[in-house]
Coordinates of C-alpha atoms and ligand atoms in Angstrom, one line a residue:
M80 CA 103.8 69.9 110.7
T81 CA 102.3 69.8 114.3
D82 CA 101.6 72.6 115.5
A83 CA 102.0 76.0 117.1
G84 CA 101.4 77.1 113.5
V85 CA 103.1 79.1 110.9
V86 CA 104.0 82.8 111.5
V87 CA 104.7 85.1 108.7
V88 CA 106.4 88.4 109.5
G89 CA 105.5 91.1 107.0
A90 CA 102.0 91.7 105.6
S91 CA 102.7 92.7 102.1
A92 CA 103.2 91.0 98.7
A93 CA 105.6 88.4 99.9
G94 CA 104.0 87.8 103.3
L95 CA 100.5 87.2 101.9
A96 CA 101.7 85.0 99.0
A97 CA 103.8 82.9 101.4
A98 CA 100.9 82.4 103.8
E99 CA 98.7 81.2 100.9
A100 CA 101.4 78.9 99.7
V101 CA 101.7 77.4 103.1
R102 CA 98.0 76.6 103.0
R103 CA 98.2 75.2 99.5
A104 CA 101.1 73.0 100.5
G105 CA 98.8 71.3 102.9
H106 CA 99.5 72.9 106.3
D107 CA 96.2 72.9 108.2
G108 CA 97.3 74.4 111.5
P109 CA 97.1 78.1 112.3
V110 CA 98.7 80.7 110.0
T111 CA 99.3 84.2 111.3
V112 CA 100.6 87.1 109.3
V113 CA 102.1 89.9 111.4
G114 CA 102.4 93.4 109.8
A115 CA 103.9 96.6 111.2
E116 CA 101.6 98.9 109.3
P117 CA 98.1 99.6 110.4
H118 CA 96.7 99.6 106.8
P119 CA 95.3 96.5 105.1
P120 CA 98.0 95.0 102.9
Y121 CA 98.5 97.1 99.7
T122 CA 100.5 97.0 96.6
R123 CA 103.6 99.2 96.5
P124 CA 104.2 99.7 92.7
A125 CA 101.0 101.7 92.4
L126 CA 102.2 104.2 95.0
S127 CA 104.7 105.9 92.6
K128 CA 102.4 105.6 89.6
A129 CA 98.6 105.9 89.6
L130 CA 98.4 107.0 93.3
L131 CA 101.0 109.7 93.0
R132 CA 99.6 111.0 89.7
G133 CA 96.2 111.1 91.3
T134 CA 94.8 108.8 88.6
G135 CA 94.2 105.9 91.0
G136 CA 94.3 105.3 94.7
G137 CA 91.7 104.6 97.3
E138 CA 90.6 101.0 97.1
S139 CA 92.7 100.2 94.1
V140 CA 96.0 100.0 96.0
Y141 CA 94.8 97.3 98.4
L142 CA 95.6 93.6 97.8
P143 CA 92.8 91.0 97.9
A144 CA 92.1 89.9 101.4
P145 CA 93.9 86.7 102.4
E146 CA 92.0 83.5 102.6
A147 CA 89.6 83.3 105.5
D148 CA 91.7 80.9 107.5
I149 CA 94.8 83.1 107.5
G150 CA 95.0 85.4 110.5
L151 CA 96.2 89.0 110.1
R152 CA 97.7 90.8 113.0
L153 CA 98.3 94.4 111.8
G154 CA 99.8 97.5 113.4
V155 CA 102.4 95.6 115.4
D156 CA 106.1 95.1 114.8
A157 CA 108.0 91.9 115.3
V158 CA 110.9 93.0 117.5
G159 CA 112.8 89.7 118.0
L160 CA 113.1 86.1 117.0
D161 CA 114.0 83.3 119.4
P162 CA 115.0 80.5 117.0
V163 CA 115.6 77.9 119.7
G164 CA 112.4 78.5 121.7
R165 CA 110.6 79.1 118.3
R166 CA 108.9 82.4 119.3
I167 CA 108.4 85.7 117.7
L168 CA 108.5 88.7 120.1
L169 CA 106.1 91.5 119.3
A170 CA 106.4 95.2 120.2
D171 CA 103.2 95.1 122.3
G172 CA 104.9 92.6 124.6
D173 CA 103.1 89.6 123.3
S174 CA 104.9 86.7 121.7
L175 CA 103.8 84.1 119.1
P176 CA 105.1 80.5 119.1
F177 CA 105.7 78.9 115.7
T178 CA 106.5 75.6 114.1
G179 CA 107.5 77.4 110.9
L180 CA 108.4 81.0 110.2
V181 CA 108.5 83.0 107.0
I182 CA 110.5 86.2 107.1
A183 CA 108.9 88.7 104.7
S184 CA 109.6 92.0 106.4
G185 CA 110.6 93.6 103.1
A186 CA 112.7 96.7 102.9
R187 CA 112.6 100.4 103.8
A188 CA 113.7 103.4 101.9
R189 CA 117.4 104.1 102.2
T190 CA 118.1 107.5 103.5
M191 CA 121.2 109.8 103.2
R192 CA 121.2 110.7 106.9
V193 CA 121.7 107.8 109.3
D194 CA 118.3 108.5 111.0
G195 CA 116.6 109.9 107.9
R196 CA 115.9 113.1 109.8
G197 CA 114.0 115.6 107.7
E198 CA 114.1 113.5 104.6
T199 CA 111.1 112.8 102.3
V200 CA 111.1 109.3 100.9
L201 CA 108.6 107.1 99.1
R202 CA 108.1 103.5 100.4
S203 CA 104.8 103.3 102.2
L204 CA 101.2 104.2 101.5
D205 CA 101.5 107.0 104.1
D206 CA 104.6 108.3 102.3
A207 CA 102.7 108.4 99.0
L208 CA 99.6 110.1 100.4
A209 CA 101.8 112.8 102.1
L210 CA 103.8 113.3 98.9
R211 CA 100.7 113.6 96.7
Q212 CA 99.4 116.3 99.1
S213 CA 102.7 118.1 98.9
L214 CA 102.6 118.2 95.1
D215 CA 99.5 120.4 95.4
R216 CA 101.4 122.9 97.5
V217 CA 104.9 123.1 96.0
S218 CA 106.2 124.7 92.8
S219 CA 109.6 123.0 92.7
V220 CA 110.9 119.6 93.7
V221 CA 114.5 118.2 93.8
I222 CA 114.8 114.4 93.6
L223 CA 118.0 112.7 94.6
G224 CA 118.4 109.5 92.6
G225 CA 117.7 108.5 89.0
G226 CA 116.5 104.9 89.6
F227 CA 113.0 103.6 89.2
V228 CA 111.4 105.3 92.2
G229 CA 113.1 108.7 91.6
V230 CA 112.1 108.7 87.9
E231 CA 108.5 107.7 88.6
V232 CA 108.3 110.4 91.2
A233 CA 109.7 112.9 88.7
S234 CA 107.2 111.8 86.2
A235 CA 104.3 112.5 88.7
C236 CA 105.8 115.9 89.6
A237 CA 106.0 116.9 85.9
A238 CA 102.4 115.7 85.4
A239 CA 101.4 118.0 88.4
G240 CA 103.1 120.9 86.7
V241 CA 105.9 121.1 89.3
S242 CA 109.3 122.3 88.2
T243 CA 111.5 119.2 88.8
T244 CA 115.2 118.6 89.0
L245 CA 116.7 115.1 89.2
L246 CA 120.2 114.8 90.7
I247 CA 121.7 111.6 89.2
R248 CA 124.9 109.7 89.5
H249 CA 125.0 108.3 86.0
S250 CA 124.5 110.2 82.7
R251 CA 121.2 108.5 82.1
L252 CA 118.1 107.6 84.1
M253 CA 117.3 104.1 85.2
P254 CA 120.8 102.8 84.1
R255 CA 119.8 99.4 85.4
L256 CA 117.6 99.0 82.3
G257 CA 120.6 99.0 80.0
P258 CA 121.7 101.7 77.5
Q259 CA 118.9 101.7 74.9
L260 CA 116.0 101.7 77.3
S261 CA 117.6 104.1 79.7
E262 CA 118.3 106.5 76.8
L263 CA 114.7 106.3 75.8
V264 CA 113.5 107.1 79.4
T265 CA 116.1 109.9 79.7
G266 CA 114.8 111.5 76.4
A267 CA 111.2 111.3 77.6
A268 CA 112.1 113.0 80.9
L269 CA 113.9 115.8 79.1
A270 CA 111.0 116.2 76.7
A271 CA 108.7 116.5 79.7
G272 CA 110.8 119.5 81.0
I273 CA 112.8 117.7 83.7
T274 CA 116.2 119.2 84.6
L275 CA 118.9 116.5 84.9
R276 CA 122.0 117.3 86.8
Q277 CA 124.7 114.7 87.0
V278 CA 126.5 114.7 90.3
A279 CA 129.8 112.9 90.8
G280 CA 130.6 112.2 94.4
E281 CA 129.0 112.7 97.8
V282 CA 126.2 115.2 98.2
E283 CA 125.1 117.0 101.4
L284 CA 121.5 117.5 102.5
I285 CA 120.8 120.9 103.9
G286 CA 118.0 121.8 106.3
N287 CA 115.5 119.9 108.5
P288 CA 113.2 119.3 106.7
V289 CA 115.7 119.1 103.8
E290 CA 115.3 122.1 101.6
A291 CA 118.4 121.8 99.4
V292 CA 121.2 119.6 98.3
G293 CA 124.9 120.6 98.3
T294 CA 126.9 119.1 95.5
P295 CA 130.6 118.3 95.5
D296 CA 131.4 121.2 93.1
G297 CA 130.0 123.6 95.7
A298 CA 126.6 124.2 94.2
V299 CA 123.4 124.3 96.2
V300 CA 120.3 122.9 94.5
A301 CA 117.2 124.1 96.4
G302 CA 113.5 123.1 96.0
D303 CA 110.3 123.5 97.9
L304 CA 110.5 119.8 98.5
V305 CA 113.5 117.5 98.3
V306 CA 112.9 113.8 97.8
T307 CA 115.5 111.1 98.6
A308 CA 115.1 108.1 96.2
V309 CA 118.4 106.2 96.6
G310 CA 117.3 102.6 96.9
C311 CA 116.1 100.4 99.8
H312 CA 117.5 98.6 102.8
P313 CA 116.3 95.2 104.0
N314 CA 114.3 95.2 107.3
V315 CA 116.5 92.9 109.3
D316 CA 117.0 94.8 112.5
W317 CA 114.4 92.8 114.3
L318 CA 116.5 89.6 113.7
D319 CA 119.6 91.0 115.5
G320 CA 121.1 88.3 117.8
S321 CA 118.9 85.5 116.3
G322 CA 121.7 83.8 114.4
I323 CA 119.9 84.1 111.1
P324 CA 122.5 84.6 108.3
I325 CA 122.3 88.2 107.2
E326 CA 124.3 89.9 104.5
D327 CA 122.4 92.7 102.7
G328 CA 119.3 90.7 103.5
V329 CA 118.5 87.3 104.9
V330 CA 120.6 84.8 103.0
V331 CA 118.6 81.9 101.7
D332 CA 119.2 78.7 99.6
S333 CA 117.5 77.9 96.4
R334 CA 114.3 76.9 98.3
C335 CA 114.4 80.2 100.3
R336 CA 115.5 78.4 103.5
A337 CA 117.4 80.5 106.0
A338 CA 117.6 78.1 108.9
P339 CA 115.7 74.9 110.0
R340 CA 111.9 75.7 109.7
I341 CA 112.6 79.3 108.8
T342 CA 112.3 80.6 105.2
A343 CA 112.5 84.2 103.8
A344 CA 111.2 85.8 100.7
G345 CA 110.8 89.2 98.9
D346 CA 112.8 92.4 99.4
V347 CA 114.3 91.2 102.7
A348 CA 115.7 88.0 101.1
R349 CA 118.9 87.4 99.1
M350 CA 119.5 84.2 97.3
R351 CA 123.0 82.9 98.2
G352 CA 125.5 84.0 95.6
R353 CA 123.2 86.6 94.0
A354 CA 122.3 90.2 94.6
R355 CA 119.0 91.0 96.3
T356 CA 116.2 91.6 93.7
P357 CA 113.7 94.0 95.3
F358 CA 111.0 93.6 92.6
W359 CA 107.4 92.6 92.8
T360 CA 107.5 89.4 90.7
A361 CA 110.6 88.1 92.4
A362 CA 108.9 88.8 95.8
L363 CA 105.8 86.8 94.8
E364 CA 107.6 83.9 93.3
Q365 CA 110.1 83.6 96.2
A366 CA 107.2 83.7 98.5
R367 CA 105.5 80.7 96.8
V368 CA 108.7 78.7 97.2
A369 CA 109.3 79.9 100.8
G370 CA 105.8 78.9 101.8
T371 CA 105.9 75.5 100.1
A372 CA 109.4 74.7 101.3
L373 CA 108.3 75.3 104.9
V374 CA 105.8 72.5 104.6
R375 CA 107.3 70.2 102.0
G376 CA 111.0 70.7 102.5
E377 CA 113.0 69.1 99.7
E378 CA 109.8 68.3 97.7
A379 CA 109.3 72.0 97.0
S380 CA 110.5 73.3 93.6
R381 CA 113.6 75.4 93.7
Y382 CA 113.2 79.2 93.1
T383 CA 114.1 80.1 89.5
P384 CA 115.1 83.8 89.4
A385 CA 112.1 85.7 88.1
D386 CA 113.8 88.4 86.1
F387 CA 110.6 90.3 85.4
F388 CA 110.1 94.0 85.9
W389 CA 108.0 96.9 84.8
T390 CA 108.0 100.7 85.2
E391 CA 105.9 103.6 84.0
A392 CA 107.2 107.1 83.6
F393 CA 106.8 110.0 81.2
G394 CA 104.3 108.2 79.0
L395 CA 106.4 105.1 78.7
A396 CA 105.2 101.8 80.0
V397 CA 108.2 99.5 80.0
T398 CA 108.0 95.8 80.8
V399 CA 111.1 93.6 80.8
A400 CA 111.6 89.9 81.0
G401 CA 115.1 88.6 81.3
P402 CA 118.2 89.8 83.1
L403 CA 119.0 93.5 83.5
P404 CA 120.8 95.5 82.2
A405 CA 119.5 94.6 78.7
G406 CA 122.4 94.8 76.3
G407 CA 124.2 93.1 73.4
S408 CA 122.8 92.8 69.9
A409 CA 119.3 94.1 69.6
E410 CA 116.5 92.7 67.4
T411 CA 113.3 94.6 66.9
L412 CA 110.3 92.1 67.0
A413 CA 107.6 94.7 66.6
G414 CA 107.2 98.5 66.3
D415 CA 110.1 100.9 66.7
L416 CA 111.6 102.0 70.0
A417 CA 112.8 105.3 68.5
Q418 CA 109.2 106.1 67.9
G419 CA 108.3 105.3 71.5
S420 CA 106.8 101.9 71.2
G421 CA 108.0 98.4 70.3
L422 CA 109.1 95.0 71.3
V423 CA 112.8 94.4 71.4
R424 CA 115.0 91.4 72.2
W425 CA 118.7 91.7 73.2
R426 CA 121.1 88.8 73.1
G427 CA 123.9 89.6 75.5
R428 CA 127.1 87.7 76.5
H429 CA 126.8 84.1 77.8
G430 CA 123.5 83.7 76.0
R431 CA 121.6 86.2 78.2
V432 CA 118.4 87.1 76.5
T433 CA 116.2 90.0 77.6
V434 CA 113.0 91.1 76.0
A435 CA 111.3 94.5 76.6
A436 CA 107.9 95.8 75.6
V437 CA 107.6 99.6 75.5
N438 CA 104.1 100.9 75.1
H439 CA 103.3 97.6 73.5
R440 CA 100.6 95.3 74.8
I441 CA 101.7 91.8 75.4
A442 CA 100.7 89.3 78.1
R443 CA 103.4 88.9 80.8
R444 CA 103.4 85.2 80.3
K445 CA 104.1 85.7 76.6
L446 CA 106.9 88.2 77.2
R447 CA 108.6 85.8 79.6
A448 CA 108.2 82.9 77.2
L449 CA 109.9 85.0 74.5
A450 CA 112.9 85.6 76.7
A451 CA 113.0 82.0 77.9
E452 CA 112.6 80.4 74.4
A453 CA 115.5 82.4 73.0
S454 CA 117.9 81.8 76.0
Ligands
FAD619 C1 107.2 103.3 95.3 C2 107.6 101.9 94.8 C3 107.3 101.5 93.5 C4 107.6 100.3 93.0 N1 107.4 99.9 91.8 C5 107.7 98.7 91.3 C6 107.5 98.4 89.9 O1 107.0 99.2 89.1 N2 107.8 97.1 89.5 C7 108.3 96.2 90.4 O2 108.6 95.1 90.0 N3 108.6 96.5 91.7 C8 108.3 97.7 92.1 N4 108.5 98.0 93.5 C9 109.1 97.0 94.4 C10 108.0 96.1 95.0 O3 107.0 96.9 95.5 C11 108.6 95.3 96.1 O4 109.5 94.4 95.5 C12 107.6 94.5 96.9 O5 106.7 95.4 97.6 C13 108.3 93.6 97.9 O6 107.3 93.0 98.7 P1 107.7 92.4 100.1 O7 106.5 91.9 100.7 O8 108.9 91.6 100.0 O9 108.2 93.7 101.0 P2 107.4 95.1 101.4 O10 106.5 95.4 100.3 O11 108.5 96.0 101.8 O12 106.6 94.7 102.6 C14 107.2 94.3 103.9 C15 106.1 94.6 104.9 O13 106.7 94.1 106.2 C16 106.4 95.0 107.2 N5 107.4 94.9 108.2 C17 108.7 95.3 108.2 N6 109.4 95.0 109.3 C18 108.4 94.4 110.1 C19 108.5 93.9 111.4 N7 109.6 93.9 112.2 N8 107.4 93.3 111.9 C20 106.2 93.3 111.2 N9 106.1 93.8 110.0 C21 107.2 94.3 109.4 C22 106.5 96.4 106.5 O14 105.8 97.4 107.2 C23 105.8 96.0 105.1 O15 104.5 96.2 105.2 C24 108.2 99.3 93.9 C25 108.5 99.7 95.3 C26 108.2 101.0 95.7 C27 108.5 101.4 97.1

């Protein structure tokens, strides 16, 4: 490729991995990673776990610095893409030409209000630091959403001795894990003293900042702090008018290509025909494909859906390889889930195999191999 260089928009997991893949694929021109946040790139999964519980943080959240010949331009948003002139427009008025572009602008927390006014969410390092400080001041927290982030926040609240209510849509927490695992997590949350309240229908946020949630049955659930944890929304606004295909994320082919010389990876990307998979391992593995495909085109390997996920809450460390939700006939390979630790394999419909380790040490590679060899 000759060469205005490669620009990567988004300086997080996918952006850095894509930049390094571009280099490894043989591109020797400039590579610049543009990131909106002023912080050095950091890892998001730690925010709702060690950092929020106060058992980690500081340096430990930062990702290793990129290779020396990858430029980082932090604290500035990309605000536009001119795909014909091949330029990225920046919020500070500057623009960057490119020969190749990786879109890795990730996602932001979904909010209940259109503008998120008065809502507390957890997506960024700043959000996590602010939330951790709040936990020292408050005695009650209401969390809207029983998915991974909501449950991990609830776990940190319980550990901080804060009275915690989770408002959930389904009867169990983390329903995406499948019935057995989600039952296990739900039991652990109840044992930790969390109040679960199932809410069918639309809720209303009250106050600015939000101080209570109105439920469809007319109840008002109040807390010193209310946290919205209802999923994430891809950061695609800056691509408005660019002609890049967007449908709940940047739509990409099996080599993460969105348009000629433009690829996308991570939480912002959606493989054609599949749902977005806003998880760490998928972000990294898509990024490697996106970076390589930018340089090597058809020679790059196709992305194989990563199907790997982990979470930690209420003393349970759950790692899953294979499609979610885990379901079908279960086979215990080690331990006993009912006792809170074990290794279990589910064989679902269409030969779908999922393996989960709960409080059970096993190398990620081995867990993935167990799921793959049985499929
Ligand atoms: C609290 C929390 C806990 C999580 N825990 C887990 C877990 O346990 N396991 C798991 O598998 N996954 C977990 N995830 C998901 C995982 O962190 C994401 O899948 C991963 O961070 C995606 O990386 P990314 O680089 O695609 O996007 P992001 O991490 O969202 O990074 C995108 C970056 O691009 C920047 N950006 C956005 N727009 C622009 C713009 N216009 N110009 C310049 N820069 C821009 C953003 O500021 C951001 O820094 C968690 C996520 C959160 C929020």
